[in-house]
Amino acid sequence: MEPIIQVRDLTKVYQSKERSGLLSSRVKNVDALKGITLDIFPGEVFGLLGPNGAGKTTLIKCLTTLLLPTRGAAWINGYQLERDENAIRASIGCMLMGDRGLYWKLTGRENLDFFGALYQIPPAPRKKQADKIIEMLNLGDIVDRTVETYSSGQKMKLAFGKALINDAPVLILDEPTNTLDLPSARELRTVVHDLNEQGRTVVYTTHQMSEAEELCDRGASIDRGEVIALGTIPELKASLNREGVTKVEGVIPATAFRAVRALDGVASAALSSKDGAQELVIVAPNPRAILPQLIHALMDNGAVLEQISPTEVTLEDVFIAKTGRTLAEDTRVK
Amino acid sequence: MNLTRLQTIIQRELLEIRKNRLLLFTIFLPPLLLAFLPIGLFAAMGGQMGNTNMNADQIARYYSLSPAFKDFSPNELMQLIVFQQFLVLYLVMPLIIPMTVAAFSIIGEKDAHSLEPLLATPIRTGELLLGKAIAAVVPAVLATWLAYAIFIVGGRVVALSDRVFAGLLNPMWLVAMIALTPLLSLLSVSIGVMISSRVNDTRVAQQIGGMLVIPAVVLGLAQTAGFILLNAFTFIAGSLIVALIDAGLLYLATQVFQREKILTQWK
């Protein structure tokens, strides 16, 4: 099967000016994408996974023709990036900037109509498509109010609806559930799933691996501008099949974390904080064998342990195993 | 240039302006004030200008610049000159009024994070910029025309004589209002849109845009001092020159629109 999206050696280098004196500045190069190569096939939900600053949004901006790649090439729906900009834009429906990509002084219906008109959809089919979206996303009660009166979740739903207005074969969704509460996020994922069942190809970026596990057929884990893992979700998880994951909760000083990382038999470890508690994730080929040294290393360095448990491998563990960092870490280059 | 997309941008911009009542109010208030103010003053003074404060040299200079006024009494001449000062203001207004809207056009989209989704549609830079420019011009020109109409009607009532009113109704001012006003407005807006796409702070855009008024004020002062007298030739030549500048500025605006810089470096 021919891929609907082909990306070959896509590289993006940003240039930013850094002030070095009162009147002088120097140009700084930031490698946002470093030779990304991947294929996305028709009818699949493809996850672009990684922490903030990994390069997901830069890749999305290149694929949606907003940014020109520094090097490399990409084809979407048979059209080449840079050469067939307008054909690519007509082939994709995209949700960028979350709930902000809307005109707040206009009503939801006016927003849908405006974006539909930019795709030159005639008024009658445009209205029909808008009505279909309004019904699909249960926007009927709010769609004739100005967007400034919407809650964050309602704006997010409308922004998602806007991505559907041109009924494109490829949907590119950048963190679409970012500000949604859990039921709304679930509802939106159901809609994405239904749209995929109807044949649409979906590119879905997220830093929530549980979301990717639920929704995506395949995915690419991106870190610091590079693809560090690519495959189906079971394949990605299976890449850790000879390794086990142990999670430690409690109060873990930096010295204890460093001691754990230095232990023989620890493949990788990452520390994160959540809701005031710390969580240490350790990936090791034989977790049981290292358990005594692990506990010693923690206790000797002042850790207060609340829970130690072996866990099932998740996509986040795959990311930790590959990078030694958690997804909560912001890797943006300032 | 796709006219459907251009029309879509214009309609959306106008819809937003129409829904923002305070903005609409600030667009229409200054021209209306400048219509009612002179009429009210003339009415209060009973159509008399009193002592003109003009010396013989100044009056002679006006007479020499336009021999058609040689039969006017100093009072009539003074009233016509004052009328014309206000008419000059109607040429300055379309430069000032749309500047805020234009200066906000691109940077406002960036601030609201609506620029990325917009640029991801098949819109072209030229369509976007021209659409925004036209949408900023339309209310400014309508406000100016409305004020001009009120000024003419009021002028009929307070004019000292028919020949003063005839001077007010001079066809060259109609040409100026119909042709030069929209062109001047487009000039201001094109510069405003260009500034808006080159600076990343709304305040800076408005400050730079504000400086555009200076040449127009200089023109008005020169006419007040009697150094130049605006006539049909000035207006027709001016309209042609401004039309050419407008075309050049709009082209330049599309060339200096740095999509990548706006999307990646503006915060």
PDB file of C-alpha atoms in Angstrom, chain B residues 112-202:
ATOM      1  CA  ALA B 112      -4.953  35.609  19.207  1.00  0.00           C
ATOM      2  CA  HIS B 113      -3.153  32.523  17.820  1.00  0.00           C
ATOM      3  CA  SER B 114      -5.528  32.508  14.861  1.00  0.00           C
ATOM      4  CA  LEU B 115      -2.794  33.139  12.273  1.00  0.00           C
ATOM      5  CA  GLU B 116      -1.527  29.552  12.082  1.00  0.00           C
ATOM      6  CA  PRO B 117      -4.933  27.967  11.367  1.00  0.00           C
ATOM      7  CA  LEU B 118      -5.627  30.737   8.853  1.00  0.00           C
ATOM      8  CA  LEU B 119      -2.342  30.255   6.984  1.00  0.00           C
ATOM      9  CA  ALA B 120      -2.914  26.495   6.924  1.00  0.00           C
ATOM     10  CA  THR B 121      -5.916  27.061   4.628  1.00  0.00           C
ATOM     11  CA  PRO B 122      -5.448  27.688   0.908  1.00  0.00           C
ATOM     12  CA  ILE B 123      -5.335  31.463   1.446  1.00  0.00           C
ATOM     13  CA  ARG B 124      -2.486  33.299  -0.293  1.00  0.00           C
ATOM     14  CA  THR B 125      -0.505  36.076   1.367  1.00  0.00           C
ATOM     15  CA  GLY B 126      -1.701  38.647  -1.189  1.00  0.00           C
ATOM     16  CA  GLU B 127      -5.364  37.718  -0.622  1.00  0.00           C
ATOM     17  CA  LEU B 128      -4.963  37.907   3.134  1.00  0.00           C
ATOM     18  CA  LEU B 129      -3.221  41.280   3.145  1.00  0.00           C
ATOM     19  CA  LEU B 130      -5.436  42.875   0.497  1.00  0.00           C
ATOM     20  CA  GLY B 131      -8.569  41.554   2.222  1.00  0.00           C
ATOM     21  CA  LYS B 132      -7.459  43.003   5.533  1.00  0.00           C
ATOM     22  CA  ALA B 133      -6.522  46.293   3.874  1.00  0.00           C
ATOM     23  CA  ILE B 134      -9.880  46.674   2.112  1.00  0.00           C
ATOM     24  CA  ALA B 135     -11.760  45.780   5.278  1.00  0.00           C
ATOM     25  CA  ALA B 136      -9.898  48.505   7.171  1.00  0.00           C
ATOM     26  CA  VAL B 137     -10.483  51.032   4.374  1.00  0.00           C
ATOM     27  CA  VAL B 138     -14.250  50.508   4.017  1.00  0.00           C
ATOM     28  CA  PRO B 139     -15.424  51.802   7.437  1.00  0.00           C
ATOM     29  CA  ALA B 140     -12.920  54.667   7.352  1.00  0.00           C
ATOM     30  CA  VAL B 141     -14.102  55.825   3.937  1.00  0.00           C
ATOM     31  CA  LEU B 142     -17.779  55.393   4.828  1.00  0.00           C
ATOM     32  CA  ALA B 143     -17.268  57.427   7.996  1.00  0.00           C
ATOM     33  CA  THR B 144     -15.472  60.147   6.032  1.00  0.00           C
ATOM     34  CA  TRP B 145     -18.150  60.261   3.327  1.00  0.00           C
ATOM     35  CA  LEU B 146     -20.901  60.427   5.931  1.00  0.00           C
ATOM     36  CA  ALA B 147     -19.145  63.294   7.707  1.00  0.00           C
ATOM     37  CA  TYR B 148     -18.572  65.065   4.373  1.00  0.00           C
ATOM     38  CA  ALA B 149     -22.270  64.767   3.486  1.00  0.00           C
ATOM     39  CA  ILE B 150     -23.266  66.232   6.860  1.00  0.00           C
ATOM     40  CA  PHE B 151     -20.694  68.991   6.411  1.00  0.00           C
ATOM     41  CA  ILE B 152     -22.068  69.908   2.979  1.00  0.00           C
ATOM     42  CA  VAL B 153     -25.682  69.948   4.185  1.00  0.00           C
ATOM     43  CA  GLY B 154     -24.693  72.044   7.209  1.00  0.00           C
ATOM     44  CA  GLY B 155     -22.523  74.253   5.003  1.00  0.00           C
ATOM     45  CA  ARG B 156     -25.547  75.129   2.907  1.00  0.00           C
ATOM     46  CA  VAL B 157     -27.235  76.463   6.027  1.00  0.00           C
ATOM     47  CA  VAL B 158     -24.334  78.505   7.412  1.00  0.00           C
ATOM     48  CA  ALA B 159     -22.624  79.689   4.201  1.00  0.00           C
ATOM     49  CA  LEU B 160     -22.383  83.489   3.957  1.00  0.00           C
ATOM     50  CA  SER B 161     -23.351  83.455   0.287  1.00  0.00           C
ATOM     51  CA  ASP B 162     -24.165  81.169  -2.613  1.00  0.00           C
ATOM     52  CA  ARG B 163     -20.696  81.633  -4.045  1.00  0.00           C
ATOM     53  CA  VAL B 164     -19.104  80.500  -0.786  1.00  0.00           C
ATOM     54  CA  PHE B 165     -21.304  77.398  -0.889  1.00  0.00           C
ATOM     55  CA  ALA B 166     -20.440  76.938  -4.565  1.00  0.00           C
ATOM     56  CA  GLY B 167     -16.773  77.071  -3.541  1.00  0.00           C
ATOM     57  CA  LEU B 168     -17.506  74.412  -0.945  1.00  0.00           C
ATOM     58  CA  LEU B 169     -19.197  72.276  -3.574  1.00  0.00           C
ATOM     59  CA  ASN B 170     -16.324  72.649  -5.971  1.00  0.00           C
ATOM     60  CA  PRO B 171     -16.200  69.490  -8.160  1.00  0.00           C
ATOM     61  CA  MET B 172     -12.503  69.095  -7.337  1.00  0.00           C
ATOM     62  CA  TRP B 173     -13.497  68.316  -3.734  1.00  0.00           C
ATOM     63  CA  LEU B 174     -15.993  65.747  -4.983  1.00  0.00           C
ATOM     64  CA  VAL B 175     -13.196  64.142  -6.992  1.00  0.00           C
ATOM     65  CA  ALA B 176     -11.029  64.285  -3.898  1.00  0.00           C
ATOM     66  CA  MET B 177     -13.706  62.681  -1.749  1.00  0.00           C
ATOM     67  CA  ILE B 178     -14.647  59.982  -4.238  1.00  0.00           C
ATOM     68  CA  ALA B 179     -11.199  59.097  -5.571  1.00  0.00           C
ATOM     69  CA  LEU B 180      -8.501  60.446  -3.288  1.00  0.00           C
ATOM     70  CA  THR B 181     -10.095  59.551   0.047  1.00  0.00           C
ATOM     71  CA  PRO B 182     -10.203  55.772  -0.550  1.00  0.00           C
ATOM     72  CA  LEU B 183      -6.749  55.871  -2.119  1.00  0.00           C
ATOM     73  CA  LEU B 184      -5.271  57.762   0.818  1.00  0.00           C
ATOM     74  CA  SER B 185      -7.000  55.383   3.171  1.00  0.00           C
ATOM     75  CA  LEU B 186      -5.541  52.424   1.284  1.00  0.00           C
ATOM     76  CA  LEU B 187      -2.119  54.072   1.491  1.00  0.00           C
ATOM     77  CA  SER B 188      -2.376  54.366   5.233  1.00  0.00           C
ATOM     78  CA  VAL B 189      -3.741  50.847   5.617  1.00  0.00           C
ATOM     79  CA  SER B 190      -1.093  49.291   3.366  1.00  0.00           C
ATOM     80  CA  ILE B 191       1.607  50.838   5.482  1.00  0.00           C
ATOM     81  CA  GLY B 192      -0.252  49.785   8.635  1.00  0.00           C
ATOM     82  CA  VAL B 193      -0.561  46.174   7.459  1.00  0.00           C
ATOM     83  CA  MET B 194       3.089  46.147   6.477  1.00  0.00           C
ATOM     84  CA  ILE B 195       4.139  47.484   9.853  1.00  0.00           C
ATOM     85  CA  SER B 196       1.841  44.970  11.527  1.00  0.00           C
ATOM     86  CA  SER B 197       3.608  42.119   9.788  1.00  0.00           C
ATOM     87  CA  ARG B 198       7.080  43.428  10.626  1.00  0.00           C
ATOM     88  CA  VAL B 199       6.928  44.340  14.305  1.00  0.00           C
ATOM     89  CA  ASN B 200       5.910  42.027  17.101  1.00  0.00           C
ATOM     90  CA  ASP B 201       4.283  44.519  19.420  1.00  0.00           C
ATOM     91  CA  THR B 202       0.924  46.162  18.778  1.00  0.00           C
TER      92      THR B 202
END
